[in-house]
Protein backbone atom coordinates (compact mmCIF):
# COMPACT_ATOMS: atom_id res chain seq x y z
CA UNK A 1 0.00 0.00 0.00
CA UNK A 2 1.26 3.46 -0.85
CA UNK A 3 1.08 5.51 2.35
CA UNK A 4 2.51 8.74 0.96
CA UNK A 5 0.34 9.37 -2.04
CA UNK A 6 -2.89 8.20 -3.62
CA UNK A 7 -2.88 4.90 -5.43
CA UNK A 8 -4.95 1.87 -6.20
CA UNK A 9 -5.75 1.41 -2.54
CA UNK A 10 -7.06 4.94 -2.13
CA UNK A 11 -5.69 8.31 -1.11
CA UNK A 12 -2.76 8.55 1.30
CA UNK A 13 -1.80 11.13 3.94
CA UNK A 14 -0.15 13.36 1.38
CA UNK A 15 -3.43 13.67 -0.51
CA UNK A 16 -5.30 14.56 2.68
CA UNK A 17 -2.75 17.26 3.52
CA UNK A 18 -3.27 18.77 0.10
CA UNK A 19 -7.03 18.79 0.56
CA UNK A 20 -7.05 20.38 4.05
CA UNK A 21 -7.39 24.16 3.68
CA UNK A 22 -4.62 26.16 5.29
CA UNK A 23 -5.46 28.61 8.05
CA UNK A 24 -4.35 31.89 6.57
CA UNK A 25 -4.69 33.56 9.98
CA UNK A 26 -1.77 31.56 11.40
CA UNK A 27 0.33 30.40 8.48
CA UNK A 28 1.53 33.66 6.99
CA UNK A 29 4.68 35.37 8.31
CA UNK A 30 2.65 38.52 9.01
CA UNK A 31 0.14 36.56 11.10
CA UNK A 32 2.88 34.88 13.08
CA UNK A 33 4.53 38.25 13.72
CA UNK A 34 1.21 39.70 14.89
CA UNK A 35 0.71 36.77 17.24
CA UNK A 36 4.17 37.20 18.75
CA UNK A 37 3.58 40.90 19.27
CA UNK A 38 0.16 40.28 20.80
CA UNK A 39 1.52 37.55 23.07
CA UNK A 40 4.27 39.82 24.36
CA UNK A 41 1.78 42.62 24.93
CA UNK A 42 -0.58 40.33 26.86
CA UNK A 43 2.19 38.98 29.10
CA UNK A 44 3.62 42.42 29.76
CA UNK A 45 0.15 43.78 30.44
CA UNK A 46 -0.63 40.97 32.87
CA UNK A 47 2.68 41.49 34.64
CA UNK A 48 1.80 45.17 35.02
CA UNK A 49 -1.68 44.30 36.35
CA UNK A 50 -0.18 41.87 38.89
CA UNK A 51 2.29 44.49 40.07
CA UNK A 52 -0.34 47.23 40.26
CA UNK A 53 -2.87 44.96 42.00
CA UNK A 54 -0.51 43.63 44.67
CA UNK A 55 -1.25 44.81 48.22
CA UNK A 56 1.57 46.14 50.40
CA UNK A 57 1.91 48.51 53.33
CA UNK A 58 2.72 51.30 50.88
CA UNK A 59 -0.10 50.38 48.48
CA UNK A 60 -2.96 48.81 50.48
CA UNK A 61 -5.61 49.60 47.88
CA UNK A 62 -9.10 49.24 49.31
CA UNK A 63 -7.93 46.91 52.09
CA UNK A 64 -7.40 48.45 55.52
CA UNK A 65 -5.70 45.82 57.65
CA UNK A 66 -5.22 46.29 61.37
CA UNK A 67 -1.53 45.94 60.53
CA UNK A 68 0.44 45.06 57.45
CA UNK A 69 4.15 44.78 58.11
CA UNK A 70 7.16 45.99 56.18
CA UNK A 71 7.91 43.87 53.13
CA UNK A 72 4.63 41.96 53.29
CA UNK A 73 2.91 41.40 49.95
CA UNK A 74 -0.45 40.00 48.89
CA UNK A 75 -0.23 38.82 45.30
CA UNK A 76 -2.88 39.77 42.75
CA UNK A 77 -5.56 38.57 42.30
CA UNK A 78 -6.49 38.26 45.95
CA UNK A 79 -9.14 35.85 47.22
CA UNK A 80 -11.97 36.83 49.54
CA UNK A 81 -10.81 39.30 52.20
CA UNK A 82 -13.01 40.84 54.87
CA UNK A 83 -12.75 41.92 58.48
CA UNK A 84 -9.40 43.55 57.68
CA UNK A 85 -9.37 45.83 60.77
CA UNK A 86 -9.09 42.63 62.85
CA UNK A 87 -6.39 41.06 60.67
CA UNK A 88 -2.73 41.71 61.50
CA UNK A 89 0.04 40.64 59.13
CA UNK A 90 3.66 40.63 60.31
CA UNK A 91 6.75 41.74 58.40
CA UNK A 92 7.95 40.04 55.21
CA UNK A 93 4.93 37.78 54.77
CA UNK A 94 4.24 36.30 51.33
CA UNK A 95 0.56 35.79 50.51
CA UNK A 96 0.01 33.98 47.21
CA UNK A 97 -2.67 34.48 44.58
CA UNK A 98 -6.33 33.76 45.41
CA UNK A 99 -5.67 33.46 49.16
CA UNK A 100 -8.72 34.02 51.37
CA UNK A 101 -8.28 35.86 54.68
CA UNK A 102 -11.41 36.49 56.75
CA UNK A 103 -12.13 37.67 60.29
CA UNK A 104 -15.64 37.20 61.64
CA UNK A 105 -18.60 35.24 60.34
CA UNK A 106 -19.45 37.88 57.76
CA UNK A 107 -18.38 41.35 56.64
CA UNK A 108 -19.44 44.40 58.59
CA UNK A 109 -19.34 42.94 62.10
CA UNK A 110 -17.77 44.74 65.07
CA UNK A 111 -15.35 42.19 66.48
CA UNK A 112 -14.06 44.24 69.39
CA UNK A 113 -10.66 45.71 70.17
CA UNK A 114 -8.39 42.68 69.78
CA UNK A 115 -7.17 41.12 66.53
CA UNK A 116 -8.88 37.94 65.35
CA UNK A 117 -6.43 36.73 62.70
CA UNK A 118 -2.71 37.20 63.33
CA UNK A 119 0.20 36.20 61.11
CA UNK A 120 3.72 36.43 62.51
CA UNK A 121 6.75 37.67 60.61
CA UNK A 122 7.82 35.74 57.53
CA UNK A 123 4.67 33.65 57.13
CA UNK A 124 4.09 32.19 53.66
CA UNK A 125 0.60 31.24 52.44
CA UNK A 126 0.58 29.36 49.15
CA UNK A 127 -1.75 29.99 46.24
CA UNK A 128 -5.43 29.26 46.88
CA UNK A 129 -5.08 28.84 50.65
CA UNK A 130 -7.86 29.83 53.06
CA UNK A 131 -7.55 31.16 56.61
CA UNK A 132 -11.05 31.50 58.05
CA UNK A 133 -11.02 33.13 61.49
CA UNK A 134 -14.50 33.41 62.95
CA UNK A 135 -12.72 33.32 66.29
CA UNK A 136 -9.00 33.76 66.89
CA UNK A 137 -6.45 32.15 64.57
CA UNK A 138 -2.73 32.70 65.19
CA UNK A 139 0.01 31.56 62.81
CA UNK A 140 3.53 31.83 64.21
CA UNK A 141 6.53 33.43 62.54
CA UNK A 142 8.31 31.67 59.67
CA UNK A 143 5.53 29.14 59.12
CA UNK A 144 5.30 28.03 55.49
CA UNK A 145 2.04 26.79 53.97
CA UNK A 146 1.88 25.09 50.59
CA UNK A 147 -0.89 25.74 48.05
CA UNK A 148 -4.54 25.16 48.96
CA UNK A 149 -4.07 24.83 52.71
CA UNK A 150 -7.29 25.34 54.69
CA UNK A 151 -7.16 26.72 58.23
CA UNK A 152 -10.46 27.33 60.00
CA UNK A 153 -11.70 28.09 63.49
CA UNK A 154 -15.28 27.10 62.59
CA UNK A 155 -16.96 23.81 61.78
CA UNK A 156 -20.55 22.88 61.01
CA UNK A 157 -22.49 21.10 63.73
CA UNK A 158 -25.10 18.39 63.23
CA UNK A 159 -26.58 18.01 66.72
CA UNK A 160 -30.16 18.19 65.46
CA UNK A 161 -30.79 15.29 63.06
CA UNK A 162 -33.93 17.00 61.70
CA UNK A 163 -32.34 20.35 60.84
CA UNK A 164 -30.19 20.87 57.74
CA UNK A 165 -26.54 20.88 58.78
CA UNK A 166 -25.88 24.18 57.05
CA UNK A 167 -28.60 25.90 59.11
CA UNK A 168 -27.31 24.78 62.50
CA UNK A 169 -25.15 27.11 64.56
CA UNK A 170 -21.47 26.25 63.95
CA UNK A 171 -18.89 25.35 66.56
CA UNK A 172 -15.93 27.67 67.00
CA UNK A 173 -12.59 27.07 68.69
CA UNK A 174 -9.36 29.08 68.49
CA UNK A 175 -6.52 27.76 66.34
CA UNK A 176 -2.83 28.21 67.18
CA UNK A 177 -0.06 27.25 64.75
CA UNK A 178 3.38 27.61 66.29
CA UNK A 179 6.43 29.23 64.70
CA UNK A 180 8.56 27.50 62.11
CA UNK A 181 5.95 25.00 60.92
CA UNK A 182 5.67 23.55 57.43
CA UNK A 183 2.14 22.72 56.27
CA UNK A 184 1.93 20.68 53.09
CA UNK A 185 -0.30 21.15 50.07
CA UNK A 186 -4.01 20.62 50.68
CA UNK A 187 -3.73 20.11 54.44
CA UNK A 188 -6.71 21.05 56.63
CA UNK A 189 -6.30 22.53 60.11
CA UNK A 190 -9.55 22.14 62.05
CA UNK A 191 -11.00 24.24 64.89
CA UNK A 192 -9.23 23.80 68.21
CA UNK A 193 -5.97 22.61 66.66
CA UNK A 194 -2.81 23.64 68.49
CA UNK A 195 0.42 22.96 66.63
CA UNK A 196 3.72 23.34 68.44
CA UNK A 197 7.02 24.71 67.17
CA UNK A 198 8.57 23.37 63.94
CA UNK A 199 5.76 20.93 63.22
CA UNK A 200 5.58 19.29 59.78
CA UNK A 201 2.11 18.55 58.40
CA UNK A 202 2.05 16.17 55.43
CA UNK A 203 0.15 17.06 52.28
CA UNK A 204 -3.55 16.29 52.55
CA UNK A 205 -3.48 15.74 56.31
CA UNK A 206 -6.50 16.69 58.43
CA UNK A 207 -5.28 18.02 61.78
CA UNK A 208 -7.23 18.42 65.00
CA UNK A 209 -6.21 18.53 68.64
CA UNK A 210 -2.72 19.20 69.98
CA UNK A 211 0.50 18.41 68.11
CA UNK A 212 3.76 18.59 70.14
CA UNK A 213 6.87 20.51 69.12
CA UNK A 214 9.12 18.97 66.45
CA UNK A 215 6.61 16.38 65.26
CA UNK A 216 5.62 15.14 61.81
CA UNK A 217 1.93 14.35 61.32
CA UNK A 218 0.19 12.70 58.38
CA UNK A 219 -3.15 11.16 57.48
CA UNK A 220 -6.84 11.91 57.94
CA UNK A 221 -7.25 12.24 60.83
CA UNK A 222 -3.61 13.17 61.28
CA UNK A 223 -1.37 11.23 63.64
CA UNK A 224 2.26 11.62 64.67
CA UNK A 225 4.49 9.56 62.37
CA UNK A 226 7.88 10.96 63.42
CA UNK A 227 9.10 12.95 66.41
CA UNK A 228 12.31 14.42 67.80
CA UNK A 229 14.02 12.96 70.85
CA UNK A 230 16.80 15.12 72.37
CA UNK A 231 18.93 12.02 73.01
CA UNK A 232 18.07 9.79 70.04
CA UNK A 233 17.26 12.39 67.40
CA UNK A 234 14.45 11.78 64.94
CA UNK A 235 12.44 8.63 65.62
CA UNK A 236 12.04 6.78 63.36
CA UNK A 237 15.32 7.98 61.80
CA UNK A 238 15.26 10.10 58.67
CA UNK A 239 15.76 8.11 55.48
CA UNK A 240 17.83 10.78 53.73
CA UNK A 241 20.91 12.67 54.96
CA UNK A 242 20.51 16.26 56.03
CA UNK A 243 21.38 18.82 53.33
CA UNK A 244 24.67 20.65 53.80
CA UNK A 245 24.29 24.45 53.80
CA UNK A 246 26.48 26.40 51.40
CA UNK A 247 29.09 28.38 53.38
CA UNK A 248 29.13 32.14 53.06
CA UNK A 249 31.44 33.58 50.44
CA UNK A 250 31.37 30.57 48.11
CA UNK A 251 31.28 31.64 44.46
CA UNK A 252 29.35 29.93 41.65
CA UNK A 253 32.67 28.97 40.06
CA UNK A 254 33.71 27.14 43.23
CA UNK A 255 30.42 25.27 43.32
CA UNK A 256 30.89 24.17 39.70
CA UNK A 257 34.41 22.99 40.50
CA UNK A 258 33.10 20.94 43.43
CA UNK A 259 30.42 19.43 41.19
CA UNK A 260 33.07 18.44 38.65
CA UNK A 261 35.12 16.77 41.38
CA UNK A 262 32.07 14.87 42.62
CA UNK A 263 31.27 13.69 39.09
CA UNK A 264 34.85 12.59 38.42
CA UNK A 265 35.04 15.02 35.54
CA UNK A 266 37.80 17.25 36.88
CA UNK A 267 39.16 19.72 34.39
CA UNK A 268 42.88 20.51 34.52
CA UNK A 269 44.56 23.84 34.73
CA UNK A 270 47.28 24.91 32.31
CA UNK A 271 50.01 23.48 34.57
CA UNK A 272 48.28 20.10 34.78
CA UNK A 273 47.09 20.48 38.34
CA UNK A 274 43.51 20.07 39.46
CA UNK A 275 41.65 23.37 39.87
CA UNK A 276 42.27 24.97 43.24
CA UNK A 277 39.76 26.87 45.31
CA UNK A 278 40.64 29.68 47.62
CA UNK A 279 42.43 28.47 50.72
CA UNK A 280 42.43 24.73 49.99
CA UNK A 281 42.35 22.40 47.03
CA UNK A 282 40.16 19.84 48.75
CA UNK A 283 37.37 21.89 50.29
CA UNK A 284 35.29 25.00 49.83
CA UNK A 285 36.10 27.82 52.19
CA UNK A 286 33.71 30.38 53.49
Coordinates of C-alpha atoms in Angstrom, one line a residue:
X1 CA 0.0 0.0 0.0
X2 CA 1.3 3.5 -0.9
X3 CA 1.1 5.5 2.4
X4 CA 2.5 8.7 1.0
X5 CA 0.3 9.4 -2.0
X6 CA -2.9 8.2 -3.6
X7 CA -2.9 4.9 -5.4
X8 CA -5.0 1.9 -6.2
X9 CA -5.8 1.4 -2.5
X10 CA -7.1 4.9 -2.1
X11 CA -5.7 8.3 -1.1
X12 CA -2.8 8.6 1.3
X13 CA -1.8 11.1 3.9
X14 CA -0.1 13.4 1.4
X15 CA -3.4 13.7 -0.5
X16 CA -5.3 14.6 2.7
X17 CA -2.7 17.3 3.5
X18 CA -3.3 18.8 0.1
X19 CA -7.0 18.8 0.6
X20 CA -7.1 20.4 4.1
X21 CA -7.4 24.2 3.7
X22 CA -4.6 26.2 5.3
X23 CA -5.5 28.6 8.0
X24 CA -4.4 31.9 6.6
X25 CA -4.7 33.6 10.0
X26 CA -1.8 31.6 11.4
X27 CA 0.3 30.4 8.5
X28 CA 1.5 33.7 7.0
X29 CA 4.7 35.4 8.3
X30 CA 2.6 38.5 9.0
X31 CA 0.1 36.6 11.1
X32 CA 2.9 34.9 13.1
X33 CA 4.5 38.3 13.7
X34 CA 1.2 39.7 14.9
X35 CA 0.7 36.8 17.2
X36 CA 4.2 37.2 18.7
X37 CA 3.6 40.9 19.3
X38 CA 0.2 40.3 20.8
X39 CA 1.5 37.5 23.1
X40 CA 4.3 39.8 24.4
X41 CA 1.8 42.6 24.9
X42 CA -0.6 40.3 26.9
X43 CA 2.2 39.0 29.1
X44 CA 3.6 42.4 29.8
X45 CA 0.2 43.8 30.4
X46 CA -0.6 41.0 32.9
X47 CA 2.7 41.5 34.6
X48 CA 1.8 45.2 35.0
X49 CA -1.7 44.3 36.3
X50 CA -0.2 41.9 38.9
X51 CA 2.3 44.5 40.1
X52 CA -0.3 47.2 40.3
X53 CA -2.9 45.0 42.0
X54 CA -0.5 43.6 44.7
X55 CA -1.3 44.8 48.2
X56 CA 1.6 46.1 50.4
X57 CA 1.9 48.5 53.3
X58 CA 2.7 51.3 50.9
X59 CA -0.1 50.4 48.5
X60 CA -3.0 48.8 50.5
X61 CA -5.6 49.6 47.9
X62 CA -9.1 49.2 49.3
X63 CA -7.9 46.9 52.1
X64 CA -7.4 48.4 55.5
X65 CA -5.7 45.8 57.7
X66 CA -5.2 46.3 61.4
X67 CA -1.5 45.9 60.5
X68 CA 0.4 45.1 57.4
X69 CA 4.2 44.8 58.1
X70 CA 7.2 46.0 56.2
X71 CA 7.9 43.9 53.1
X72 CA 4.6 42.0 53.3
X73 CA 2.9 41.4 49.9
X74 CA -0.5 40.0 48.9
X75 CA -0.2 38.8 45.3
X76 CA -2.9 39.8 42.7
X77 CA -5.6 38.6 42.3
X78 CA -6.5 38.3 46.0
X79 CA -9.1 35.9 47.2
X80 CA -12.0 36.8 49.5
X81 CA -10.8 39.3 52.2
X82 CA -13.0 40.8 54.9
X83 CA -12.8 41.9 58.5
X84 CA -9.4 43.6 57.7
X85 CA -9.4 45.8 60.8
X86 CA -9.1 42.6 62.9
X87 CA -6.4 41.1 60.7
X88 CA -2.7 41.7 61.5
X89 CA 0.0 40.6 59.1
X90 CA 3.7 40.6 60.3
X91 CA 6.8 41.7 58.4
X92 CA 8.0 40.0 55.2
X93 CA 4.9 37.8 54.8
X94 CA 4.2 36.3 51.3
X95 CA 0.6 35.8 50.5
X96 CA 0.0 34.0 47.2
X97 CA -2.7 34.5 44.6
X98 CA -6.3 33.8 45.4
X99 CA -5.7 33.5 49.2
X100 CA -8.7 34.0 51.4
X101 CA -8.3 35.9 54.7
X102 CA -11.4 36.5 56.8
X103 CA -12.1 37.7 60.3
X104 CA -15.6 37.2 61.6
X105 CA -18.6 35.2 60.3
X106 CA -19.5 37.9 57.8
X107 CA -18.4 41.4 56.6
X108 CA -19.4 44.4 58.6
X109 CA -19.3 42.9 62.1
X110 CA -17.8 44.7 65.1
X111 CA -15.3 42.2 66.5
X112 CA -14.1 44.2 69.4
X113 CA -10.7 45.7 70.2
X114 CA -8.4 42.7 69.8
X115 CA -7.2 41.1 66.5
X116 CA -8.9 37.9 65.4
X117 CA -6.4 36.7 62.7
X118 CA -2.7 37.2 63.3
X119 CA 0.2 36.2 61.1
X120 CA 3.7 36.4 62.5
X121 CA 6.8 37.7 60.6
X122 CA 7.8 35.7 57.5
X123 CA 4.7 33.6 57.1
X124 CA 4.1 32.2 53.7
X125 CA 0.6 31.2 52.4
X126 CA 0.6 29.4 49.1
X127 CA -1.8 30.0 46.2
X128 CA -5.4 29.3 46.9
X129 CA -5.1 28.8 50.6
X130 CA -7.9 29.8 53.1
X131 CA -7.6 31.2 56.6
X132 CA -11.0 31.5 58.1
X133 CA -11.0 33.1 61.5
X134 CA -14.5 33.4 62.9
X135 CA -12.7 33.3 66.3
X136 CA -9.0 33.8 66.9
X137 CA -6.4 32.2 64.6
X138 CA -2.7 32.7 65.2
X139 CA 0.0 31.6 62.8
X140 CA 3.5 31.8 64.2
X141 CA 6.5 33.4 62.5
X142 CA 8.3 31.7 59.7
X143 CA 5.5 29.1 59.1
X144 CA 5.3 28.0 55.5
X145 CA 2.0 26.8 54.0
X146 CA 1.9 25.1 50.6
X147 CA -0.9 25.7 48.0
X148 CA -4.5 25.2 49.0
X149 CA -4.1 24.8 52.7
X150 CA -7.3 25.3 54.7
X151 CA -7.2 26.7 58.2
X152 CA -10.5 27.3 60.0
X153 CA -11.7 28.1 63.5
X154 CA -15.3 27.1 62.6
X155 CA -17.0 23.8 61.8
X156 CA -20.5 22.9 61.0
X157 CA -22.5 21.1 63.7
X158 CA -25.1 18.4 63.2
X159 CA -26.6 18.0 66.7
X160 CA -30.2 18.2 65.5
X161 CA -30.8 15.3 63.1
X162 CA -33.9 17.0 61.7
X163 CA -32.3 20.4 60.8
X164 CA -30.2 20.9 57.7
X165 CA -26.5 20.9 58.8
X166 CA -25.9 24.2 57.0
X167 CA -28.6 25.9 59.1
X168 CA -27.3 24.8 62.5
X169 CA -25.1 27.1 64.6
X170 CA -21.5 26.3 63.9
X171 CA -18.9 25.3 66.6
X172 CA -15.9 27.7 67.0
X173 CA -12.6 27.1 68.7
X174 CA -9.4 29.1 68.5
X175 CA -6.5 27.8 66.3
X176 CA -2.8 28.2 67.2
X177 CA -0.1 27.2 64.8
X178 CA 3.4 27.6 66.3
X179 CA 6.4 29.2 64.7
X180 CA 8.6 27.5 62.1
X181 CA 6.0 25.0 60.9
X182 CA 5.7 23.6 57.4
X183 CA 2.1 22.7 56.3
X184 CA 1.9 20.7 53.1
X185 CA -0.3 21.2 50.1
X186 CA -4.0 20.6 50.7
X187 CA -3.7 20.1 54.4
X188 CA -6.7 21.0 56.6
X189 CA -6.3 22.5 60.1
X190 CA -9.6 22.1 62.1
X191 CA -11.0 24.2 64.9
X192 CA -9.2 23.8 68.2
X193 CA -6.0 22.6 66.7
X194 CA -2.8 23.6 68.5
X195 CA 0.4 23.0 66.6
X196 CA 3.7 23.3 68.4
X197 CA 7.0 24.7 67.2
X198 CA 8.6 23.4 63.9
X199 CA 5.8 20.9 63.2
X200 CA 5.6 19.3 59.8
X201 CA 2.1 18.6 58.4
X202 CA 2.1 16.2 55.4
X203 CA 0.2 17.1 52.3
X204 CA -3.5 16.3 52.5
X205 CA -3.5 15.7 56.3
X206 CA -6.5 16.7 58.4
X207 CA -5.3 18.0 61.8
X208 CA -7.2 18.4 65.0
X209 CA -6.2 18.5 68.6
X210 CA -2.7 19.2 70.0
X211 CA 0.5 18.4 68.1
X212 CA 3.8 18.6 70.1
X213 CA 6.9 20.5 69.1
X214 CA 9.1 19.0 66.4
X215 CA 6.6 16.4 65.3
X216 CA 5.6 15.1 61.8
X217 CA 1.9 14.3 61.3
X218 CA 0.2 12.7 58.4
X219 CA -3.2 11.2 57.5
X220 CA -6.8 11.9 57.9
X221 CA -7.2 12.2 60.8
X222 CA -3.6 13.2 61.3
X223 CA -1.4 11.2 63.6
X224 CA 2.3 11.6 64.7
X225 CA 4.5 9.6 62.4
X226 CA 7.9 11.0 63.4
X227 CA 9.1 12.9 66.4
X228 CA 12.3 14.4 67.8
X229 CA 14.0 13.0 70.8
X230 CA 16.8 15.1 72.4
X231 CA 18.9 12.0 73.0
X232 CA 18.1 9.8 70.0
X233 CA 17.3 12.4 67.4
X234 CA 14.5 11.8 64.9
X235 CA 12.4 8.6 65.6
X236 CA 12.0 6.8 63.4
X237 CA 15.3 8.0 61.8
X238 CA 15.3 10.1 58.7
X239 CA 15.8 8.1 55.5
X240 CA 17.8 10.8 53.7
X241 CA 20.9 12.7 55.0
X242 CA 20.5 16.3 56.0
X243 CA 21.4 18.8 53.3
X244 CA 24.7 20.7 53.8
X245 CA 24.3 24.4 53.8
X246 CA 26.5 26.4 51.4
X247 CA 29.1 28.4 53.4
X248 CA 29.1 32.1 53.1
X249 CA 31.4 33.6 50.4
X250 CA 31.4 30.6 48.1
X251 CA 31.3 31.6 44.5
X252 CA 29.3 29.9 41.6
X253 CA 32.7 29.0 40.1
X254 CA 33.7 27.1 43.2
X255 CA 30.4 25.3 43.3
X256 CA 30.9 24.2 39.7
X257 CA 34.4 23.0 40.5
X258 CA 33.1 20.9 43.4
X259 CA 30.4 19.4 41.2
X260 CA 33.1 18.4 38.6
X261 CA 35.1 16.8 41.4
X262 CA 32.1 14.9 42.6
X263 CA 31.3 13.7 39.1
X264 CA 34.8 12.6 38.4
X265 CA 35.0 15.0 35.5
X266 CA 37.8 17.3 36.9
X267 CA 39.2 19.7 34.4
X268 CA 42.9 20.5 34.5
X269 CA 44.6 23.8 34.7
X270 CA 47.3 24.9 32.3
X271 CA 50.0 23.5 34.6
X272 CA 48.3 20.1 34.8
X273 CA 47.1 20.5 38.3
X274 CA 43.5 20.1 39.5
X275 CA 41.7 23.4 39.9
X276 CA 42.3 25.0 43.2
X277 CA 39.8 26.9 45.3
X278 CA 40.6 29.7 47.6
X279 CA 42.4 28.5 50.7
X280 CA 42.4 24.7 50.0
X281 CA 42.4 22.4 47.0
X282 CA 40.2 19.8 48.8
X283 CA 37.4 21.9 50.3
X284 CA 35.3 25.0 49.8
X285 CA 36.1 27.8 52.2
X286 CA 33.7 30.4 53.5

